[in-house]
XYZ file of C-alpha atoms in Angstrom:
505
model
C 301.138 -113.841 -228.820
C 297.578 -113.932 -230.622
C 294.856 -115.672 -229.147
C 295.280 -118.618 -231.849
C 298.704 -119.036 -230.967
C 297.766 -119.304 -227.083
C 294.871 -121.830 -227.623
C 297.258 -124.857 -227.488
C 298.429 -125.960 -223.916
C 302.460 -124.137 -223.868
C 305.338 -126.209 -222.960
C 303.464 -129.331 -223.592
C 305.040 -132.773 -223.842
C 304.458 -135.165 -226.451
C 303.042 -138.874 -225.105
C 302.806 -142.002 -227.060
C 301.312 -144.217 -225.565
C 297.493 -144.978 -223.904
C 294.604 -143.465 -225.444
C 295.933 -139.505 -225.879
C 298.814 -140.714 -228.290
C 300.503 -138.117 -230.303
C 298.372 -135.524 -228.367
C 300.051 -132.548 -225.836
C 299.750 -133.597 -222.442
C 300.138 -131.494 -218.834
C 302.374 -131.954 -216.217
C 300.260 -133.322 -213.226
C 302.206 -132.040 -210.730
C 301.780 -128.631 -212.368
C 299.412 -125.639 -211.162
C 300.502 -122.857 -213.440
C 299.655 -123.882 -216.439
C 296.275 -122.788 -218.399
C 293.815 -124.254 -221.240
C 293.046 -120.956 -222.911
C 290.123 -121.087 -224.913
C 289.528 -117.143 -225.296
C 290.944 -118.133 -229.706
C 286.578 -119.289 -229.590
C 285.643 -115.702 -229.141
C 287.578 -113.548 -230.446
C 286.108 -111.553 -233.893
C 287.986 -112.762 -237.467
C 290.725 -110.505 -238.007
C 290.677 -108.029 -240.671
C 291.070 -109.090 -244.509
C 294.348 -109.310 -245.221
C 295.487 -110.225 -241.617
C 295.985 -113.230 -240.112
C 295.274 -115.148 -237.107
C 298.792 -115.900 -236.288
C 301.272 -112.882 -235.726
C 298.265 -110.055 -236.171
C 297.263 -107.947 -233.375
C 294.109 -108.408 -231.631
C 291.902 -105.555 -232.248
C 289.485 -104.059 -229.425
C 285.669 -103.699 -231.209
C 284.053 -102.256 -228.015
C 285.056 -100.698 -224.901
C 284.091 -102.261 -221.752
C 282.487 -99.375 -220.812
C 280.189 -99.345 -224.181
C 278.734 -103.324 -223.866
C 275.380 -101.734 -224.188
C 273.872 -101.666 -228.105
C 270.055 -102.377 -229.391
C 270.452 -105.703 -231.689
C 269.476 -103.224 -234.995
C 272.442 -101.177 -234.164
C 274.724 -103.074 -233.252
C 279.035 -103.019 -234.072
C 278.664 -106.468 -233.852
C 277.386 -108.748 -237.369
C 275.646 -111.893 -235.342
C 274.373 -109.595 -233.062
C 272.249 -108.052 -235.612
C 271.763 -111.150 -237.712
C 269.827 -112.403 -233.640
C 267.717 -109.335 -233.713
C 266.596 -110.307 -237.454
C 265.792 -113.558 -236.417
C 264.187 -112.766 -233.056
C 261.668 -110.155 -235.166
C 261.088 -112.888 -237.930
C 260.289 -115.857 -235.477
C 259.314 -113.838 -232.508
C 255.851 -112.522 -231.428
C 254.489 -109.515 -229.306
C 253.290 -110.415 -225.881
C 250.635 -107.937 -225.486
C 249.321 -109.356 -229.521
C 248.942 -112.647 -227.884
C 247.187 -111.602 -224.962
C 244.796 -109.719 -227.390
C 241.853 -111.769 -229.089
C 240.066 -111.115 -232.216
C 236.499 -110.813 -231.607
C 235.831 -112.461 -235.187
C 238.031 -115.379 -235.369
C 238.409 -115.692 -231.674
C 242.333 -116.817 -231.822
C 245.082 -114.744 -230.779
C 246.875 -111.857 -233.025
C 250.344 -112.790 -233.393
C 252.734 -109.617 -234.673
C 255.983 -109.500 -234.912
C 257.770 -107.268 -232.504
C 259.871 -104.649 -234.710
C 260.408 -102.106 -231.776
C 263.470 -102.412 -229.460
C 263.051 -101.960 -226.013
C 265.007 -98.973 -225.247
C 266.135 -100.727 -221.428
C 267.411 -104.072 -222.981
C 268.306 -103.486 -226.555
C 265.880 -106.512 -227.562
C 263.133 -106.523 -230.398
C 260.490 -107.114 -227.647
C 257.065 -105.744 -228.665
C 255.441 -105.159 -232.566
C 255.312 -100.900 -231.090
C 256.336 -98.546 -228.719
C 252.518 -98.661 -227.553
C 252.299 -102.161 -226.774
C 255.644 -101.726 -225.501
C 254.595 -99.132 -222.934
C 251.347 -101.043 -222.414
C 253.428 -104.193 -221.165
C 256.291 -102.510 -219.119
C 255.208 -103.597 -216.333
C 255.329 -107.143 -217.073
C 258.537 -107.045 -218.990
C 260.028 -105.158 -216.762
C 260.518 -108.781 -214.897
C 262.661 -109.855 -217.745
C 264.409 -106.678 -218.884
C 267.508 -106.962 -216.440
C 268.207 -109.792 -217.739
C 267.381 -109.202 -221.161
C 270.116 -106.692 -220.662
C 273.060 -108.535 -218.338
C 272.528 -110.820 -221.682
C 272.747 -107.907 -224.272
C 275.803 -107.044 -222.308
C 277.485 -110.509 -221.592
C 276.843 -111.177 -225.956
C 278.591 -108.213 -226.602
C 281.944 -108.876 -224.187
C 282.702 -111.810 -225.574
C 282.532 -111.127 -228.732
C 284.204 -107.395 -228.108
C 287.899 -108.465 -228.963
C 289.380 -107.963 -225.885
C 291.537 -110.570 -223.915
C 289.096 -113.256 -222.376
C 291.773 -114.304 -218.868
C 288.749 -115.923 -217.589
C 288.959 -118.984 -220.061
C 292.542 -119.810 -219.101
C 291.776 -122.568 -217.044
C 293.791 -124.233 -214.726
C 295.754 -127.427 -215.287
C 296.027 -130.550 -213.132
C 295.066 -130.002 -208.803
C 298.502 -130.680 -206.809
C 297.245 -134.088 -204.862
C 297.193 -132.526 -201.034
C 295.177 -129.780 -202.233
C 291.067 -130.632 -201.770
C 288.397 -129.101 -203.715
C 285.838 -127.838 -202.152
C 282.470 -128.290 -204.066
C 279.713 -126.213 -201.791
C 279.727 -123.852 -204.576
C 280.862 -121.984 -208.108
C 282.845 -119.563 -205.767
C 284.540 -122.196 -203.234
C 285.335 -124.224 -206.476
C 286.831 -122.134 -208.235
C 288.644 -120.512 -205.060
C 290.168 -123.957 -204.403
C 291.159 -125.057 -208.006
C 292.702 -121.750 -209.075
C 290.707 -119.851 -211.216
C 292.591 -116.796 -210.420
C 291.491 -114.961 -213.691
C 287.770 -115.197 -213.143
C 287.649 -111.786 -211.299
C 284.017 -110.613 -211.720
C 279.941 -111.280 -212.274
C 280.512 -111.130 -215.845
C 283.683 -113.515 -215.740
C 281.663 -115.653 -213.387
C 278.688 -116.297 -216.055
C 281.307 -116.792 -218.840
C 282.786 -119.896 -217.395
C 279.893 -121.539 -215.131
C 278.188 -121.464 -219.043
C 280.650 -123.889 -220.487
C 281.704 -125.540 -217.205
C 278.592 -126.599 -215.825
C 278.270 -129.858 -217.731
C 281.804 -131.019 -216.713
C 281.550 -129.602 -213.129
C 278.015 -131.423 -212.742
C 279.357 -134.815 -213.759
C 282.680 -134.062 -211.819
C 280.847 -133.148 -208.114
C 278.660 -135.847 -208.704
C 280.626 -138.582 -208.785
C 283.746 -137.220 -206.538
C 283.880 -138.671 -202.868
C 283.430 -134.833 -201.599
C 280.312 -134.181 -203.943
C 277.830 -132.031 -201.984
C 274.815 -134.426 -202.791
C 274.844 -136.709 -199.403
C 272.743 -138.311 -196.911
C 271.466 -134.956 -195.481
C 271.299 -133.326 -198.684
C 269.429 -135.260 -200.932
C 271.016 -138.272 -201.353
C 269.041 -141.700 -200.352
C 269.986 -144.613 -198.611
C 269.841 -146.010 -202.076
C 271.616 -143.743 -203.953
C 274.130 -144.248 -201.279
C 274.109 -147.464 -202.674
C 274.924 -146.976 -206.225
C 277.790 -143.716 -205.059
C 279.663 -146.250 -203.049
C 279.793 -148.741 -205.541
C 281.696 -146.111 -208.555
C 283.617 -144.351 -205.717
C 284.659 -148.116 -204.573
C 286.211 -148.303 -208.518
C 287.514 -144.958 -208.610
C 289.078 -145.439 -205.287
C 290.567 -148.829 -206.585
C 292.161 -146.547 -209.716
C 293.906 -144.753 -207.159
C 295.024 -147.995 -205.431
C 296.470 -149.200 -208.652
C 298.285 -146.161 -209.850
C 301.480 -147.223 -207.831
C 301.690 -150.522 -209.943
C 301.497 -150.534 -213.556
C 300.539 -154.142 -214.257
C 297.548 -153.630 -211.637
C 297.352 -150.110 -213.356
C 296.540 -151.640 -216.791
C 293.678 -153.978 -215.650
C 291.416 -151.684 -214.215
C 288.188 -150.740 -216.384
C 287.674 -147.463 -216.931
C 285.009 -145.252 -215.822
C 282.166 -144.999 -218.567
C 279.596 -142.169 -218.430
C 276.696 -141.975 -220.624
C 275.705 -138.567 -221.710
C 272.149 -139.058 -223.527
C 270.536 -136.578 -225.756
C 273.845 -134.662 -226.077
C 273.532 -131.517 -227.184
C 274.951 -128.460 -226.425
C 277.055 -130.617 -223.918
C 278.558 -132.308 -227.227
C 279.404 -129.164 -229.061
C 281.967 -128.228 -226.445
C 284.855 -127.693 -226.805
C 286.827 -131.362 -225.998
C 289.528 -129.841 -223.787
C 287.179 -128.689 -221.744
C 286.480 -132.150 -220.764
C 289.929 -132.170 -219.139
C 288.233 -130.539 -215.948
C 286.113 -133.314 -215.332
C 289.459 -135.432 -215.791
C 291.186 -133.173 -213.131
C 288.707 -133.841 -210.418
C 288.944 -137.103 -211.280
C 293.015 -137.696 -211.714
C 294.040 -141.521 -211.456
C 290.701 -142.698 -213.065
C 290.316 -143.372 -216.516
C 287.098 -142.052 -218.436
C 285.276 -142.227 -221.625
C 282.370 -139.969 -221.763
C 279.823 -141.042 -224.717
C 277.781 -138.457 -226.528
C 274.694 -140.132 -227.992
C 271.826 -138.571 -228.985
C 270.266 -137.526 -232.520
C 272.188 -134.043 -232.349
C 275.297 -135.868 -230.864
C 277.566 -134.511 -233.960
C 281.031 -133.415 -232.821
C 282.284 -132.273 -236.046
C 281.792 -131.537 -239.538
C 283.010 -135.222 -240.494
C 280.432 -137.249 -239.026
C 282.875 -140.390 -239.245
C 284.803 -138.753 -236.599
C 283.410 -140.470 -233.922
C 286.626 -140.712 -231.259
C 288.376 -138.067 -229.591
C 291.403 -138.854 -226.992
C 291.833 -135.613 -225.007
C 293.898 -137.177 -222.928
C 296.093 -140.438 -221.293
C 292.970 -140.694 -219.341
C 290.230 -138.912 -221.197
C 288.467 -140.291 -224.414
C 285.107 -138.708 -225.852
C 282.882 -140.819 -228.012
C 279.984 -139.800 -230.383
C 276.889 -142.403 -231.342
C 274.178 -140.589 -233.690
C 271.223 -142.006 -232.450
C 269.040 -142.965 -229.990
C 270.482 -144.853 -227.342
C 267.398 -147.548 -227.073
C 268.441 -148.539 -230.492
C 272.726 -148.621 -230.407
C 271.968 -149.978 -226.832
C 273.765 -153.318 -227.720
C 276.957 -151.128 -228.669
C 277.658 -150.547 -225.152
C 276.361 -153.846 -223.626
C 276.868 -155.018 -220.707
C 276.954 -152.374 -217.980
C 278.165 -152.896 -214.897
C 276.540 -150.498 -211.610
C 279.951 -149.977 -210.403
C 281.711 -148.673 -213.546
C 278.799 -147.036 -215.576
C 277.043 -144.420 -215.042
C 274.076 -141.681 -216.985
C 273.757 -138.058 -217.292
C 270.369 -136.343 -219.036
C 271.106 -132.872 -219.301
C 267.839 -130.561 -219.234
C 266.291 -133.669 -221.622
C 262.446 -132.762 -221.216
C 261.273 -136.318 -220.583
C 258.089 -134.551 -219.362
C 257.238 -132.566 -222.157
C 254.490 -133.251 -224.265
C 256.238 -133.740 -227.831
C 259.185 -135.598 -226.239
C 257.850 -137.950 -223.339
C 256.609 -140.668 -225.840
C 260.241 -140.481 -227.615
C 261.835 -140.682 -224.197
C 260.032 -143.839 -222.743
C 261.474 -146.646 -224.568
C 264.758 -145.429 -223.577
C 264.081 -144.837 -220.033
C 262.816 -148.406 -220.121
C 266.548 -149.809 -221.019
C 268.035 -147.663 -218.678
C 265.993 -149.094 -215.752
C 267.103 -152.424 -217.057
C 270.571 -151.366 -216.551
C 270.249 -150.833 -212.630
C 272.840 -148.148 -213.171
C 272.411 -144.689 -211.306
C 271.059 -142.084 -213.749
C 271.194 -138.059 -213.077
C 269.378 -135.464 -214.761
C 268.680 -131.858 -214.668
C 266.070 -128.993 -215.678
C 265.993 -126.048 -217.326
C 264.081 -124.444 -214.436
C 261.600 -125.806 -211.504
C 258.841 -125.917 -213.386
C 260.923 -128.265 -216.256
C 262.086 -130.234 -213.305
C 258.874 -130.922 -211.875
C 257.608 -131.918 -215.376
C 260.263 -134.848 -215.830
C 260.156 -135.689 -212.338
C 255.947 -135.838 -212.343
C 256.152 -138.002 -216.213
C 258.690 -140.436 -214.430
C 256.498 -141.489 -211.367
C 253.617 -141.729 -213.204
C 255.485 -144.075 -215.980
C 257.881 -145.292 -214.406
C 257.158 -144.927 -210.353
C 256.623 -148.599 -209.534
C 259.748 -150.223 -211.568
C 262.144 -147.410 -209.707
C 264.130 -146.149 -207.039
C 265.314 -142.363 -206.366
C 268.896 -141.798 -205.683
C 268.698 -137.982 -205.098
C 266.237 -135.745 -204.742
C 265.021 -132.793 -206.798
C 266.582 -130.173 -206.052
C 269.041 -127.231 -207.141
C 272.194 -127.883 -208.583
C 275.454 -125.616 -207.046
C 276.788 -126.059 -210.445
C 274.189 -124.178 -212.470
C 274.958 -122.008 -215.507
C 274.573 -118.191 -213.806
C 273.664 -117.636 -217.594
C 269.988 -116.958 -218.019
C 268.986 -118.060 -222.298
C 265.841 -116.339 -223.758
C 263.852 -118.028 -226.578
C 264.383 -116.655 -229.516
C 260.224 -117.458 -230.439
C 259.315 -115.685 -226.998
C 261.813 -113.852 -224.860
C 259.420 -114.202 -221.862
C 260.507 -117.697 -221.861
C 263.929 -118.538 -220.293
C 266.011 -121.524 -219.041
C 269.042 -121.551 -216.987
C 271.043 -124.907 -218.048
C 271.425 -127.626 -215.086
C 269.011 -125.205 -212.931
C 268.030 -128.386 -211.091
C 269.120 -132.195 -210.604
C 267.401 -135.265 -209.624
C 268.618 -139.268 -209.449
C 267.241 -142.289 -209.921
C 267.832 -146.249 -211.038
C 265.990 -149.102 -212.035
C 264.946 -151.313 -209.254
C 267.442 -154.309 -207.824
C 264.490 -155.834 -205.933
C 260.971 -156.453 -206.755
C 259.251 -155.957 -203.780
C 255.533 -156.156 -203.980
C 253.082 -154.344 -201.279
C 249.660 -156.639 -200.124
C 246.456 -155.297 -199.133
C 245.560 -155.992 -195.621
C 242.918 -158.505 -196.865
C 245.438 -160.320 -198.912
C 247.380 -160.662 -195.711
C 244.602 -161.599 -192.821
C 244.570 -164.683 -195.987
C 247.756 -165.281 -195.547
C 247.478 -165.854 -192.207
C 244.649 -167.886 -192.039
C 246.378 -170.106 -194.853
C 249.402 -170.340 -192.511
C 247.566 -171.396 -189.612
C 245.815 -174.109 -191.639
C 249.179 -175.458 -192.705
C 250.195 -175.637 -189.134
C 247.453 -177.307 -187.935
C 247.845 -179.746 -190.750
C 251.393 -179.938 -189.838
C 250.792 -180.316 -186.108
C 247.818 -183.253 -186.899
C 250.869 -185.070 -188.958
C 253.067 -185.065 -186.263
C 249.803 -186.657 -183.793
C 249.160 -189.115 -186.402
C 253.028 -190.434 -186.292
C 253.118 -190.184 -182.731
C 250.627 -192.590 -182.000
C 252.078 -195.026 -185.123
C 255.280 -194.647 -183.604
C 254.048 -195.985 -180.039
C 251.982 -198.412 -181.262
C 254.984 -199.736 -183.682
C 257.303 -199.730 -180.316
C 254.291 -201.740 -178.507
C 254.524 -204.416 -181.169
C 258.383 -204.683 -181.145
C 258.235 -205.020 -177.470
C 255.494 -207.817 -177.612
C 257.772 -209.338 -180.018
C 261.201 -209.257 -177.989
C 258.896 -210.756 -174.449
C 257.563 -213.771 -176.815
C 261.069 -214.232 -178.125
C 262.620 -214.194 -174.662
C 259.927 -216.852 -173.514
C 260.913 -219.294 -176.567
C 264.675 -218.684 -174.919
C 263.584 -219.629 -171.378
C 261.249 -222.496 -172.319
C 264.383 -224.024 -174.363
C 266.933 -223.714 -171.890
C 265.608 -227.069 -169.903
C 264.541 -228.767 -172.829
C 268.571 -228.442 -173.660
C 269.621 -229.601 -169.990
C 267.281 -232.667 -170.540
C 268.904 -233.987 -173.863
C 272.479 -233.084 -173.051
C 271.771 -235.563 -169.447
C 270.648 -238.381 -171.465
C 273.364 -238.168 -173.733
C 275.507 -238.955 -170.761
C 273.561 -241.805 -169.158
């Protein structure tokens, strides 16, 4: 069976109803059954062959991953090294200055480092001049060289048939890429290599997935604070209530689904959409619709396509824009059903923290828990620095900065300067709009207060005085009244005896 024929889910059921109608669907009670996606990276077949019924070809040998871009078997492999000498620049050019013009001589680096097969340097003399510097970033250069070359070698990728639904009693564990894979049944992914192949793709799923999931490894004593406690326990208080409802199918209908935001999609939006079906695993009696928006948010060629149903349970939506100005297409959010994800989004780089703030501004507004990640520490410390000082007093941090289990193991080069990397979800941090303005006085501002509220107490205390001694004098007056009106009453009684006696006689 080709790889184009294995790309659909086998022995797949048709469903119509819900929001995957007319679309395969897996058995949930099923653990042997794989999403192959190995039909993405496999080389066209030869002309006059087709996909379907030709035989896969092997271009390299595992044991021969190792070519210079200029040379090699491989057509975008070469077409990178053209494009890394036409944009790129030598390091040791940079570092040199022009005594006349005082700026910076920018070459283009035409010679191939012999170690890592990359077009690093504009000569083998600056080359050997630098070594010692690029020697930090030529195993890497290389594992990349390398992990370029196996995917796109023609040989049978096992480590993108992915597992299907987790049997319920079974528990994921989520300390790690190796204890989560262990415990959902990656049995193909087998070695290093394999490894960096899937945590590449995965990692956005798997981020969303182990942050939201009632075993996530973000808690109190890792990261998580009393307030992001907060917001967790409110969306694992719906997803818990999904489960609750999945025995009854009127209760089953009513629940609102999960919605999470994914904002400046990117790479995260050009995946694959079955891939999305892990995060739906993890996830199983909870419906979801994950929304792409972002100016590069473009699923597919057709623009117009801007709904996807994966599954029953899994719908992907696309908005081309910016989300501070469709923000009324997804009004009103709610803290326990909605939630944000910024993948690597830069909000503290110069050319994109202006762009960024009036959206962070409507997010805050939303009181909604927000995530984000970085690229590296140094991108991470960026954002989190720009928020605090834009943003410190109108939020709260839900979790930490800190490094994300559920990093790529992937290192990407620049293709401008390949001393410049990025590893994607490296780091993630959390944070949310305050529920409660809470304002901090000065110590001045509160020796006033006191002062004022001993005044009013006095006041208060000379009121009470002042109607004490109205209220005795009032009862003095009423008594003086009752003694004069008991006198009358004696004083009348024999004036009454009198006239009735000389009535009689």
């Amino acid at each position: 069976m080709s790889a184009g024929q294995r790309f659909m889910l086998p022995c797949a059921r048709r469903v119509t109803t819900g929001l995957g109608k007319g679309l395969p669907r897996l058995s949930e009670r099923s653990t042997k059954r794989f999403i192959s996606l190995k039909s993405l990276f496999a080389p066209p077949p030869p002309a006059g062959e087709t996909a379907v019924g030709s035989k896969q070809r092997v271009v390299i040998k595992q044991d021969d991953l190792f070519h210079q871009l200029s040379k090699s078997p491989i057509k975008e492999m070469r077409q990178k090294g053209l494009l890394i000498q036409e944009h790129g620049c030598c390091p040791t050019c940079v570092h040199e200055t022009s005594a006349s013009t005082g700026q910076a001589a920018t070459r283009e680096p035409m010679f191939e480092c012999p170690d890592c097969g990359y077009p690093t340097h504009c000569s083998a003399e600056h080359w050997a001049a630098d070594k010692s510097r690029h020697s930090e970033q030529c195993g890497y250069l290389r594992e990349s060289n390398e992990d370029e070359h196996d995917l796109r070698s023609g040989r049978t990728l096992r480590e993108f048939e992915f597992p299907s639904a987790q049997l319920p009693e079974v528990v994921v564990n989520f300390k790690s890429w190796d204890t989560f894979l262990y415990t959902r049944s990656f049995t193909n992914v087998e070695s290093a290599r394999a490894m960096r192949h899937v945590s590449k793709v995965l990692t956005y799923p798997i981020t969303i997935g182990a942050t939201l999931h009632q075993y996530s490894p973000f808690t109190l004593g890792s990261g998580l604070t009393p307030e992001g406690l907060k917001s967790m326990t409110a969306l694992r208080t719906t997803i818990k209530e999904h489960e609750l409802a999945r025995s009854e199918k009127e209760l089953e209908m009513q629940q609102t689904p999960l919605r999470i935001f994914i904002l400046g999609a990117r790479a995260e939006a050009m995946l694959p959409p079955h891939l999305y079906l892990q995060l739906s695993y993890l996830l199983p009696s909870s419906s979801m619709m994950v929304y792409f928006v972002g100016p590069e948010s473009i699923p597919t060629a057709d623009e117009t396509r801007s709904t996807i149903a994966v599954s029953p349970r899994l719908a992907l939506k696309y908005h081309k824009g910016y989300f501070h100005d469709v923000i009324w297409n997804f009004a009103p959010f709610d803290p326990f059903t909605d939630v944000f994800f910024l993948f690597s989004p830069g909000i503290g780089h110069p050319k994109g923290r202006a762009g960024w703030q009036p959206t962070i501004e409507k997010l805050l507004e939303t009181k909604c828990p927000i995530f984000a990640t970085g690229f590296h520490q140094e991108d991470m410390d960026n954002d989190v620095a720009a928020l605090t000082e834009d943003f410190g007093s109108e939020m709260d941090w839900l979790l930490k900065p800190q490094g994300n289990p559920f990093a790529s193991l992937k290192r990407d080069f620049g293709i401008r300067n390949l001393s410049e990397w990025a590893i994607a979800n490296w780091g993630i941090y959390g944070f949310r709009g305050k529920r409660y303005e809470v304002q901090r006085k000065t110590e001045e501002e509160l020796a006033n207060g006191v002062k004022k509220l001993k005044v009013q107490e006095a006041g208060v205390a000379g009121k009470k005085t002042a109607a004490s001694k109205e209220s005795v004098v009032a009862k003095k007056a009423v008594a003086k009244k009752s003694a004069a009106a008991s006198t009358k009453k004696t004083a009348a009684v024999p004036a009454k005896k009198a006239a009735a006696a000389a009535k009689k006689e």
